[in-house]
Coordinates of C-alpha atoms and ligand atoms in Angstrom, one line a residue:
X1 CA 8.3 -6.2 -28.5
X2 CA 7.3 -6.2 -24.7
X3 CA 6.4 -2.6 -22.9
X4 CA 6.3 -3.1 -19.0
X5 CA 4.1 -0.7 -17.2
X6 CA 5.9 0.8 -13.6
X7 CA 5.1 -0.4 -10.5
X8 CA 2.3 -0.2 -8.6
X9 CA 0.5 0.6 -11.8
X10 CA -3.2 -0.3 -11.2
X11 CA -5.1 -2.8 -13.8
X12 CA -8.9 -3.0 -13.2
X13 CA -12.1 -3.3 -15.0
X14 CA -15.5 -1.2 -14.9
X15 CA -19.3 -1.1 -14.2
X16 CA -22.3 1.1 -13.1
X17 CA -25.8 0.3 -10.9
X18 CA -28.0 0.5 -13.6
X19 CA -26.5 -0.7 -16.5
X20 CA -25.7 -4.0 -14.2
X21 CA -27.8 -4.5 -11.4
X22 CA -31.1 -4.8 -11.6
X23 CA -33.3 -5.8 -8.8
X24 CA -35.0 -2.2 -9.5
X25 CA -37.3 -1.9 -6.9
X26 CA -36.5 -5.3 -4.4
X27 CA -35.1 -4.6 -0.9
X28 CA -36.8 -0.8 -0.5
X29 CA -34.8 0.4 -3.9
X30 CA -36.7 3.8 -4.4
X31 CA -36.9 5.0 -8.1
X32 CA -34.7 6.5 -10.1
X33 CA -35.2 8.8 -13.4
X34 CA -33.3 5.8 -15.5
X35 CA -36.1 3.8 -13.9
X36 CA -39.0 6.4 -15.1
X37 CA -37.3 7.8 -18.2
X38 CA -37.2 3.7 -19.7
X39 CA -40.9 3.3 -19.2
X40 CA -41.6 6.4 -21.3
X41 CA -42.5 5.8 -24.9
X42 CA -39.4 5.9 -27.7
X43 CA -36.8 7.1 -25.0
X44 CA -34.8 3.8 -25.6
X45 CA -34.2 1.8 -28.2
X46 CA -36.4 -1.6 -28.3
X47 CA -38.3 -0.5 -25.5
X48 CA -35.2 -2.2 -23.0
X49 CA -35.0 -1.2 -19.8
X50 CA -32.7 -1.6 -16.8
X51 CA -35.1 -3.9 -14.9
X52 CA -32.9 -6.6 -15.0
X53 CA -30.0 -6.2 -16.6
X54 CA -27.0 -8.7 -15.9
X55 CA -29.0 -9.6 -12.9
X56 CA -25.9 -8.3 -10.7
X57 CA -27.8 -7.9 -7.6
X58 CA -28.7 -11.4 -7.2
X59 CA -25.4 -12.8 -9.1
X60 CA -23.0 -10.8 -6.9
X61 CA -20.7 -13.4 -5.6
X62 CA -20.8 -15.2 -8.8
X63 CA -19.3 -12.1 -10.6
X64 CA -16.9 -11.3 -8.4
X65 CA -15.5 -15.2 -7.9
X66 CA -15.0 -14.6 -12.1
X67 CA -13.4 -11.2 -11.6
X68 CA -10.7 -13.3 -9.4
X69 CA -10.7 -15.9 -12.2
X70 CA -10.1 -13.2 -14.6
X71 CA -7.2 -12.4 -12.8
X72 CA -8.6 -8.3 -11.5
X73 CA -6.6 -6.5 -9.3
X74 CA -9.1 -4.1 -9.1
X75 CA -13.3 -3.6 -9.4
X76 CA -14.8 0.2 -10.1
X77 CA -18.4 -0.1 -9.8
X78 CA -20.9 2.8 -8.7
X79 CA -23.7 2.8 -6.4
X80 CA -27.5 3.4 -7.0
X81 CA -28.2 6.6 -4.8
X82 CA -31.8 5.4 -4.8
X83 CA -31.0 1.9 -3.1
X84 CA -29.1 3.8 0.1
X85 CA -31.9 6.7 -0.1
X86 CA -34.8 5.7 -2.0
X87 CA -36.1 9.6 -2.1
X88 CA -33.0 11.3 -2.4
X89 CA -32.8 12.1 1.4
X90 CA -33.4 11.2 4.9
X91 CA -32.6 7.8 6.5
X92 CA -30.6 4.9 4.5
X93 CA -32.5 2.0 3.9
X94 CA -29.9 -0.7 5.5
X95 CA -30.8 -3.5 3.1
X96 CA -29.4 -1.1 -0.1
X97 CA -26.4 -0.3 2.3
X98 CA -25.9 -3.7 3.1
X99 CA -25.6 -4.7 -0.7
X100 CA -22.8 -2.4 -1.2
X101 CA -21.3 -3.8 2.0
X102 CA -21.0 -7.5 0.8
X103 CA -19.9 -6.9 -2.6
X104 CA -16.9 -4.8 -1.1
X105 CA -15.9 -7.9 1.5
X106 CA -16.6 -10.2 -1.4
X107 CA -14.3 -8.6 -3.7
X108 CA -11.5 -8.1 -0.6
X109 CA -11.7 -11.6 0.1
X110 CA -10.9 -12.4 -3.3
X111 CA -8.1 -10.3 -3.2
X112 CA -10.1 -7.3 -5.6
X113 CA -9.2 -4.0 -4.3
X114 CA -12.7 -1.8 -4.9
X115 CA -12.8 1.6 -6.3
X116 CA -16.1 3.0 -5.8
X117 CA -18.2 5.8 -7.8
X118 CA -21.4 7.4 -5.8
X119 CA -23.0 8.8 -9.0
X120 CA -23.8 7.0 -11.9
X121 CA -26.2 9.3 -13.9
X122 CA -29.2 7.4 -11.4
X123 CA -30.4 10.6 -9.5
X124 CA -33.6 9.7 -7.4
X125 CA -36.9 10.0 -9.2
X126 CA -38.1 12.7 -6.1
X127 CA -35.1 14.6 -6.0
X128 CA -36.2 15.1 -9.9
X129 CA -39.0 16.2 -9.1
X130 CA -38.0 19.0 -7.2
X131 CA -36.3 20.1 -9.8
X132 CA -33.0 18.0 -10.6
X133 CA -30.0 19.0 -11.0
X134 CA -30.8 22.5 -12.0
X135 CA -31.9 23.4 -8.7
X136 CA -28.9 24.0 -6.4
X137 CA -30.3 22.1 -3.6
X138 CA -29.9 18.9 -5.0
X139 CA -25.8 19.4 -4.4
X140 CA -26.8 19.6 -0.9
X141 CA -28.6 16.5 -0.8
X142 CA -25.5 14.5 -2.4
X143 CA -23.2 15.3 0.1
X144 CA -25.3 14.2 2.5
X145 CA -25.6 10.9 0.4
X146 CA -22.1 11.1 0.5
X147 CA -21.3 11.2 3.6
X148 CA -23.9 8.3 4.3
X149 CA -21.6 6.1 2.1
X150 CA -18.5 7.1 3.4
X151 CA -19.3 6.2 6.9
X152 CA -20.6 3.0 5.7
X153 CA -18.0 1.9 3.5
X154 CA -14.3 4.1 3.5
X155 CA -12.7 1.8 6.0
X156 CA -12.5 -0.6 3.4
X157 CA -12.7 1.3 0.1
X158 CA -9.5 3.3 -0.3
X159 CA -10.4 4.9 -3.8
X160 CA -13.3 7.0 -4.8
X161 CA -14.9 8.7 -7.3
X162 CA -18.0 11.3 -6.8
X163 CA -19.0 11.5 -10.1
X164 CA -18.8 9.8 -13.3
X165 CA -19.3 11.9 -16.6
X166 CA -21.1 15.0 -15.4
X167 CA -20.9 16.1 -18.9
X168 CA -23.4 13.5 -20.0
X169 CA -25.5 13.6 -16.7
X170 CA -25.9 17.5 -17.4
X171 CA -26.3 17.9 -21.5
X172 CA -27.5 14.6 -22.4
X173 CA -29.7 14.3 -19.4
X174 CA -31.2 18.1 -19.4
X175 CA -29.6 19.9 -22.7
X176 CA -30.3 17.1 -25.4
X177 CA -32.9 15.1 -23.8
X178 CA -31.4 11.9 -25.1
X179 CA -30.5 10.6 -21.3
X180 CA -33.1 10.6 -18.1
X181 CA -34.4 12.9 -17.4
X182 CA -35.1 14.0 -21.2
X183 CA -35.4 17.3 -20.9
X184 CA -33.2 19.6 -23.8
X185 CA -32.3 23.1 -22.6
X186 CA -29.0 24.7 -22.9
X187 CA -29.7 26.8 -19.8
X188 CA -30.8 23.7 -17.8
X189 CA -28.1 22.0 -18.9
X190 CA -25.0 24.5 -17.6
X191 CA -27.2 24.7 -14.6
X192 CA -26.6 21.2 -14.1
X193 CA -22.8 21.4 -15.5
X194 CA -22.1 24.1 -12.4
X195 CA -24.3 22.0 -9.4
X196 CA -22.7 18.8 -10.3
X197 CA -19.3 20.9 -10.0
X198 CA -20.4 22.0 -7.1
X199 CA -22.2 18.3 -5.4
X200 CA -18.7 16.9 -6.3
X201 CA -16.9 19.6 -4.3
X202 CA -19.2 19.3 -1.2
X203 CA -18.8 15.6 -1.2
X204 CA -15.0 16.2 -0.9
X205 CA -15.3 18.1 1.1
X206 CA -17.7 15.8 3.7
X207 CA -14.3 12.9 3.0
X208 CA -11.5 15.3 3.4
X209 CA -13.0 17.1 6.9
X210 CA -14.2 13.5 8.1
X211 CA -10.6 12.0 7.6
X212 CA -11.6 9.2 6.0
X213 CA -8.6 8.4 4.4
X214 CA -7.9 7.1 0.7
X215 CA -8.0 9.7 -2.7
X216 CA -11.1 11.0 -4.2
X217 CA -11.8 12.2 -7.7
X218 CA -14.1 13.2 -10.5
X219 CA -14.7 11.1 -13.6
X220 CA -14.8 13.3 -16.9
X221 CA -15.4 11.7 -20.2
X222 CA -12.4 13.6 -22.4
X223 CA -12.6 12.4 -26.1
X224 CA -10.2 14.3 -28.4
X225 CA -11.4 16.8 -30.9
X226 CA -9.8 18.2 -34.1
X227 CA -10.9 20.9 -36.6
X228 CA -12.5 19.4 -39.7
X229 CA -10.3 22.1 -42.0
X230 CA -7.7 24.6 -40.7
X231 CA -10.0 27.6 -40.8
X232 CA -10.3 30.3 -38.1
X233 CA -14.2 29.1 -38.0
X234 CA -13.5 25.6 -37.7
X235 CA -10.9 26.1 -35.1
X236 CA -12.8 28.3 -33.0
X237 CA -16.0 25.9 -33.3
X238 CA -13.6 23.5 -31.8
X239 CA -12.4 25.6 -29.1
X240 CA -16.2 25.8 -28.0
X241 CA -16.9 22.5 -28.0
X242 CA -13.4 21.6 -26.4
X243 CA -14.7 24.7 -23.8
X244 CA -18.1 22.8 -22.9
X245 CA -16.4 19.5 -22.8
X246 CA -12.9 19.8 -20.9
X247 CA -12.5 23.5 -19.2
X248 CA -16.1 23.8 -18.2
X249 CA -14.8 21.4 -15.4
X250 CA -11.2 21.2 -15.4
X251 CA -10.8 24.6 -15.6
X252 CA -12.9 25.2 -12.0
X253 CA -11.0 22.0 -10.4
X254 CA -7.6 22.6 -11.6
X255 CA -7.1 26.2 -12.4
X256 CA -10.1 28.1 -9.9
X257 CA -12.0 29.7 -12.6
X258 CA -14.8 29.7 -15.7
X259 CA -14.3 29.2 -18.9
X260 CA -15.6 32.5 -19.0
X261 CA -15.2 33.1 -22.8
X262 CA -17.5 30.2 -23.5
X263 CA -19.9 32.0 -20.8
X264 CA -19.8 35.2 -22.8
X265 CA -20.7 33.2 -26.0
X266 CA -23.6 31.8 -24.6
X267 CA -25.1 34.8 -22.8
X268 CA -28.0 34.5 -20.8
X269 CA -27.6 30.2 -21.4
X270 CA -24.7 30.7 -19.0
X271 CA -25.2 28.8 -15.7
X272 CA -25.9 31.3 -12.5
X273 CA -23.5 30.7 -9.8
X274 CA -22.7 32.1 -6.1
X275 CA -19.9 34.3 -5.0
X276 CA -18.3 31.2 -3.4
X277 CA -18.7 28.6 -5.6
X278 CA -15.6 28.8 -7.7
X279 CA -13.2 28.2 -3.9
X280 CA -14.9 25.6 -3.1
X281 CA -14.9 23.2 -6.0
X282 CA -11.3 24.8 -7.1
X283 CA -8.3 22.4 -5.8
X284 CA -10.7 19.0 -5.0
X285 CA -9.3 16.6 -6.8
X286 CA -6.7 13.7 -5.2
X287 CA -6.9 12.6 -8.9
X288 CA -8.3 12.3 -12.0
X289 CA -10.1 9.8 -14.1
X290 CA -10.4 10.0 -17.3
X291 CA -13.0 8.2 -19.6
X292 CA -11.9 8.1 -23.2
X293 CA -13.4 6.4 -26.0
X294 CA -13.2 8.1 -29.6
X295 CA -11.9 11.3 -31.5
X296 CA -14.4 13.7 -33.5
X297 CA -13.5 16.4 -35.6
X298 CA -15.3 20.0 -35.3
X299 CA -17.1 21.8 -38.0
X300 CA -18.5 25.3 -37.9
X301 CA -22.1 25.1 -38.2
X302 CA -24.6 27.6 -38.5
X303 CA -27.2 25.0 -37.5
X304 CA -24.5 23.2 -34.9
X305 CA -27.0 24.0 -31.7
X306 CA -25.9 26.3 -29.5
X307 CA -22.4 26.0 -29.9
X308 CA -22.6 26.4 -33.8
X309 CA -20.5 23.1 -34.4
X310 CA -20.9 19.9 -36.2
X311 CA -19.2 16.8 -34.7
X312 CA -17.9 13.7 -36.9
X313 CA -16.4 10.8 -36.2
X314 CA -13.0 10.4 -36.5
X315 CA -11.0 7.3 -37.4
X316 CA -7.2 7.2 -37.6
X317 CA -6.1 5.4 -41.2
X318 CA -6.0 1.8 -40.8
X319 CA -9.2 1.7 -37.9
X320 CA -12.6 2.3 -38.6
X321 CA -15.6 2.6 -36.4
X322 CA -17.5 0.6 -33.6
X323 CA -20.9 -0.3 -33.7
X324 CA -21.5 2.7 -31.4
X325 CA -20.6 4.9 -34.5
X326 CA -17.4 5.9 -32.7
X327 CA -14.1 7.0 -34.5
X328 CA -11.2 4.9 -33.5
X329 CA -8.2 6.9 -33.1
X330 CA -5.8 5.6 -30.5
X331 CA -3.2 8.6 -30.7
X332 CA -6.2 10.9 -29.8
X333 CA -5.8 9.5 -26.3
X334 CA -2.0 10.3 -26.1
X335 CA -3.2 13.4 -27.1
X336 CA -5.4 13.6 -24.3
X337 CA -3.0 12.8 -21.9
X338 CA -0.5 15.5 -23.1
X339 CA -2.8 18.2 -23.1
X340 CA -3.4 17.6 -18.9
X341 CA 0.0 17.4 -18.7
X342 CA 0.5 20.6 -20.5
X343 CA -2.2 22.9 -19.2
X344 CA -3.7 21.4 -16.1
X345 CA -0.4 20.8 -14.1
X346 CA 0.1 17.0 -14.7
X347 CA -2.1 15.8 -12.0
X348 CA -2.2 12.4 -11.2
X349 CA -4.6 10.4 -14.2
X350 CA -6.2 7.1 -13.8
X351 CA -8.0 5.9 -17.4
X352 CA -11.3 4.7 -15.6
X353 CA -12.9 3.6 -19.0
X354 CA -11.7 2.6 -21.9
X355 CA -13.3 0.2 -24.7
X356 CA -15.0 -0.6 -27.7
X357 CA -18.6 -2.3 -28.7
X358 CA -18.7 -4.5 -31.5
X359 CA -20.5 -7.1 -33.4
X360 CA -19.4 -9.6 -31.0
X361 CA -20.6 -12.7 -33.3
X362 CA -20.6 -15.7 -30.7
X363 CA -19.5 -19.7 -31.8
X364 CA -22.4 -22.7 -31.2
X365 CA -20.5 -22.6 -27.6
X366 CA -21.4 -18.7 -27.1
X367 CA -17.6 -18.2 -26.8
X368 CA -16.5 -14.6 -28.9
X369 CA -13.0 -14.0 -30.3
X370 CA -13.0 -10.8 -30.3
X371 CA -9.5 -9.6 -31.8
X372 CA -10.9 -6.6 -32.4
X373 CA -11.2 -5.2 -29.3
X374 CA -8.2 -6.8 -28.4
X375 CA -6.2 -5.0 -30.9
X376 CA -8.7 -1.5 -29.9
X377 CA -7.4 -2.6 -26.4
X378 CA -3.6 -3.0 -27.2
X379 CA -3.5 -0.2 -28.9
X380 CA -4.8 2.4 -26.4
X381 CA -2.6 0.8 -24.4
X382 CA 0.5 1.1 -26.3
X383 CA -0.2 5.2 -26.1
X384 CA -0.9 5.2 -22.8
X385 CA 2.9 3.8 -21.9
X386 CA 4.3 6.0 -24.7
X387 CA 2.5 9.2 -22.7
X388 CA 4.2 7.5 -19.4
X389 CA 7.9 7.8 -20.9
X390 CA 6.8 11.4 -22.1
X391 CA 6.2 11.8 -18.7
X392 CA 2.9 11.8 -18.2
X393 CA 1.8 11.1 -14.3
X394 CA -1.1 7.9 -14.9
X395 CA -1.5 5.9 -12.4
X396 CA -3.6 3.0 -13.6
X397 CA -6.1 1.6 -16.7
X398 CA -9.9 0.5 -16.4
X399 CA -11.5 -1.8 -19.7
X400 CA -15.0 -0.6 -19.9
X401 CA -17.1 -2.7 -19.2
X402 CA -16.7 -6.2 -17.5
X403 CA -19.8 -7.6 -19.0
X404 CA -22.0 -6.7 -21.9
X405 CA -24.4 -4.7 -20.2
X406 CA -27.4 -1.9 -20.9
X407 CA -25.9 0.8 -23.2
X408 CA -28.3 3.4 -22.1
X409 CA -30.3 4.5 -24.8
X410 CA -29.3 2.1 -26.6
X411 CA -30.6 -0.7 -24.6
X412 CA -29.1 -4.3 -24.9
X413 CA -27.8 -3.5 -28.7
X414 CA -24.0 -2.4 -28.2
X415 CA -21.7 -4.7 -26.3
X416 CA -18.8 -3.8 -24.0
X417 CA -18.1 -6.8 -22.1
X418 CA -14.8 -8.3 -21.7
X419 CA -17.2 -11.1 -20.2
X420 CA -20.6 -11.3 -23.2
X421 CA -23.6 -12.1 -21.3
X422 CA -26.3 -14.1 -23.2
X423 CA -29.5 -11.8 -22.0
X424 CA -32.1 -14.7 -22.2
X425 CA -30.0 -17.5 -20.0
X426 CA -28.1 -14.7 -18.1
X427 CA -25.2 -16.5 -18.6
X428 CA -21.7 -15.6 -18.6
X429 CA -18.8 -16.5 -21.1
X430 CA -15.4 -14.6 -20.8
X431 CA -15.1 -13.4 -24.7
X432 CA -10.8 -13.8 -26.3
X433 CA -10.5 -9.9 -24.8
X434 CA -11.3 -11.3 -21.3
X435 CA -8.0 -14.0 -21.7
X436 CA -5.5 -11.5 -23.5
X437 CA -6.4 -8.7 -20.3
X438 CA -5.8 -11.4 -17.5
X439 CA -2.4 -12.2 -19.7
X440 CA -1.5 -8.2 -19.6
X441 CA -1.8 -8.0 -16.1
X442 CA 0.1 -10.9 -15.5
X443 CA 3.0 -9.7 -17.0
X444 CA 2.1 -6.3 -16.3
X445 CA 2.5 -5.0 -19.9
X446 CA 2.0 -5.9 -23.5
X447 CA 3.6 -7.9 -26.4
X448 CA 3.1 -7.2 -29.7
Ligands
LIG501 C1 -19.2 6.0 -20.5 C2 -20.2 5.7 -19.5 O1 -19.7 6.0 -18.2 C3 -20.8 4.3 -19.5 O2 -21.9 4.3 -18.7 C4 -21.0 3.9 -20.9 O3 -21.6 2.6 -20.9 C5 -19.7 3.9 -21.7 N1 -19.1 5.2 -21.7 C6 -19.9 3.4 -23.1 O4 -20.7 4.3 -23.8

């Protein structure tokens, strides 16, 4: 059987700065709180640290001459604030500009249309230590960033994101301490929830009144949730988390208002916010990505944090898990896809990450057949065009990642890539995954 996807449907693949780059302090790079948070004792697995990474930085051209090999229509890659403003304000340091410069005439030249996300979870190290993002002035200083990169780089880059996964930059940055900068606070963390809300809706704001042309979006990591029994507690537990996770910020872009039921739940933990905030960020969004990886289901939980749930993986019969401990459970991204149909007005999608780490086990030749992430792949895929024909308005699919890369806390131990990368040599070897995508977007659709 052979599903064609519509026209003009866009087929890409995915990176970010850190987890790519390296080069973490050549060329006037300031710090970032990745780059201080890794140097801390037991913050990431094996002690591994971003340092380095895929050596992107110095491998630029090589990587994107294998994108075109790979057959990519399109590259979304994110820039380190702390290259274009190594303290998180004042003048851009040309050399960090001019990085992001080349690697968008590179890919053009190849034919590689570039989307581009500004923040990647990398927020300067200075701007941290004036507080972060719980301190309001810190949307301030991203607009201007913004607008820094715009200028620089919109005549070329037609497709933007602001942010990618302000869930995770907020609660596992500042309300669980797992991600930089490691601090666990509820009340930090909705702080951070509502001024990355509002940095994404002045940065908008900066490309829509400066005509810059192209769309601009937000990236929100939406995994699906279901309740662990059909209980009144377990469904409300699930509403919560589903209130922290999705209408905390589509609720505010889509629909012009808080979740303000979850607000009441968490009292004085609820994030302070100005008369003006909730007109400002409401209505910025040209579209929407959508980051979608696994399904959990939702117990009540007396000693579920803050939110009195307990998450657990969920896999659909037949799948199992990844080595990230994720539930595989493609349907729960159809479901996904219906519910922003249904309740946030059908607005146009793009699936900027999708993908699957796992044990990867590389031949004497370091080449990986790795049909399980081709079938993970497939079958995303195959409820992504059944959510088309129910009429669902996605525009396009990313594979998270291009290349094995740093997996944040979890260092160099979980592996994305499309493309594994041997972390000794730095060498490159498309895995099976890599041959089956260029094969899908040569015929624009799947067999199975
Ligand atoms: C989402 C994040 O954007 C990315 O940085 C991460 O590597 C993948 N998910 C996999 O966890």
């Amino acid at each position: 059987m052979e599903l064609t996807f519509p026209d003009g449907f866009l087929w890409g693949a995915a990176t970010s700065a850190y987890q790519i780059e390296g080069a973490w302090d050549e060329d006037g790079k300031g710090e970032s709180i990745w780059d201080r948070f890794v140097r801390q004792p037991y913050r990431v697995r094996s002690g591994h640290t971003g340092d380095v990474a895929c050596d992107h930085y110095h491998r630029m051209e090589a990587d994107v001459a294998l994108m075109a090999r790979l057959g990519l229509p399109w590259y979304s890659f994110t820039l380190s604030w702390t290259r274009i403003q190594p303290a998180g304000a004042g003048k851009p340091n040309p050399k960090g500009l001019d990085f992001y410069d080349r690697l968008v005439d590179t890919l053009l030249a190849h034919g590689i249309q570039p989307k581009a996300t500004l923040y990647h979870w990398d927020l300067p190290q200075a701007l941290q230590e004036r507080g972060g993002w719980p301190v309001r002035e810190t949307a301030d200083r991203f607009a201007d960033y913004a607008r820094i990169v715009f200028d620089r780089l919109a005549d070329r880059v037609q497709m933007w994101a602001t942010l990618n996964e302000p869930w995770v930059a907020a609660f596992l940055g500042y309300g669980y301490g797992i991600h930089a900068p490691g601090i666990s606070s509820a009340q930090a963390a909705y702080q951070s929830a509502h001024h990355l809300l509002l940095a994404h809706a002045k940065a908008v704001q900066v490309f829509r009144e400066g005509n810059y042309g192209g769309e601009i979006g937000i990236i929100l990591n939406l995994n699906h949730l279901l309740p662990a029994g059909d209980t009144p507690a377990d469904r409300d537990a699930t509403a919560r988390v589903y209130a922290e996770t999705h209408r905390l910020f589509l609720d505010p872009l889509i629909h012009g208002r808080y979740p303000e039921d979850l607000f009441t739940w968490l009292g004085s933990q609820a994030p302070r916010r100005a008369a003006d905030d909730l007109s400002l960020i409401h209505g910025t969004l040209d579209y929407l990505g959508i980051n979608h990886y696994n399904t959990d289901t939702v117990a009540f939980d007396l000693h579920g944090g803050w939110l009195k749930a307990r998450l657990t993986p969920y896999a659909a019969p037949g799948w199992g898990y990844t080595t990230m401990g994720w539930g595989i459970n493609p349907p729960g991204l159809r479901a996904e896809l219906h519910d922003l149909r249904d309740h946030y007005g059908n607005p146009p999608l793009l699936i900027t990450e999708n993908g699957c780490a796992l044990p990867d086990e590389p031949d004497d030749k370091g080449f990986v057949a790795d049909w399980g992430r081709v079938a993970f792949l497939q079958a995303h895929l195959r409820e992504a065009h059944a959510a088309l024909q129910e009429g669902v308005n996605l525009r396009g699919y990313f594979v998270w990642s291009l290349l094995d890369n740093f997996e944040w806390e979890r260092g160099y131990h979980q592996r994305f890539g499309l493309v594994r990368v041997d972390f000794d040599t730095l060498q490159r070897i498309p895995k099976q995954s890599a041959f089956w995508y260029r094969d899908v977007i040569r015929r624009h659709g799947i067999v199975f």
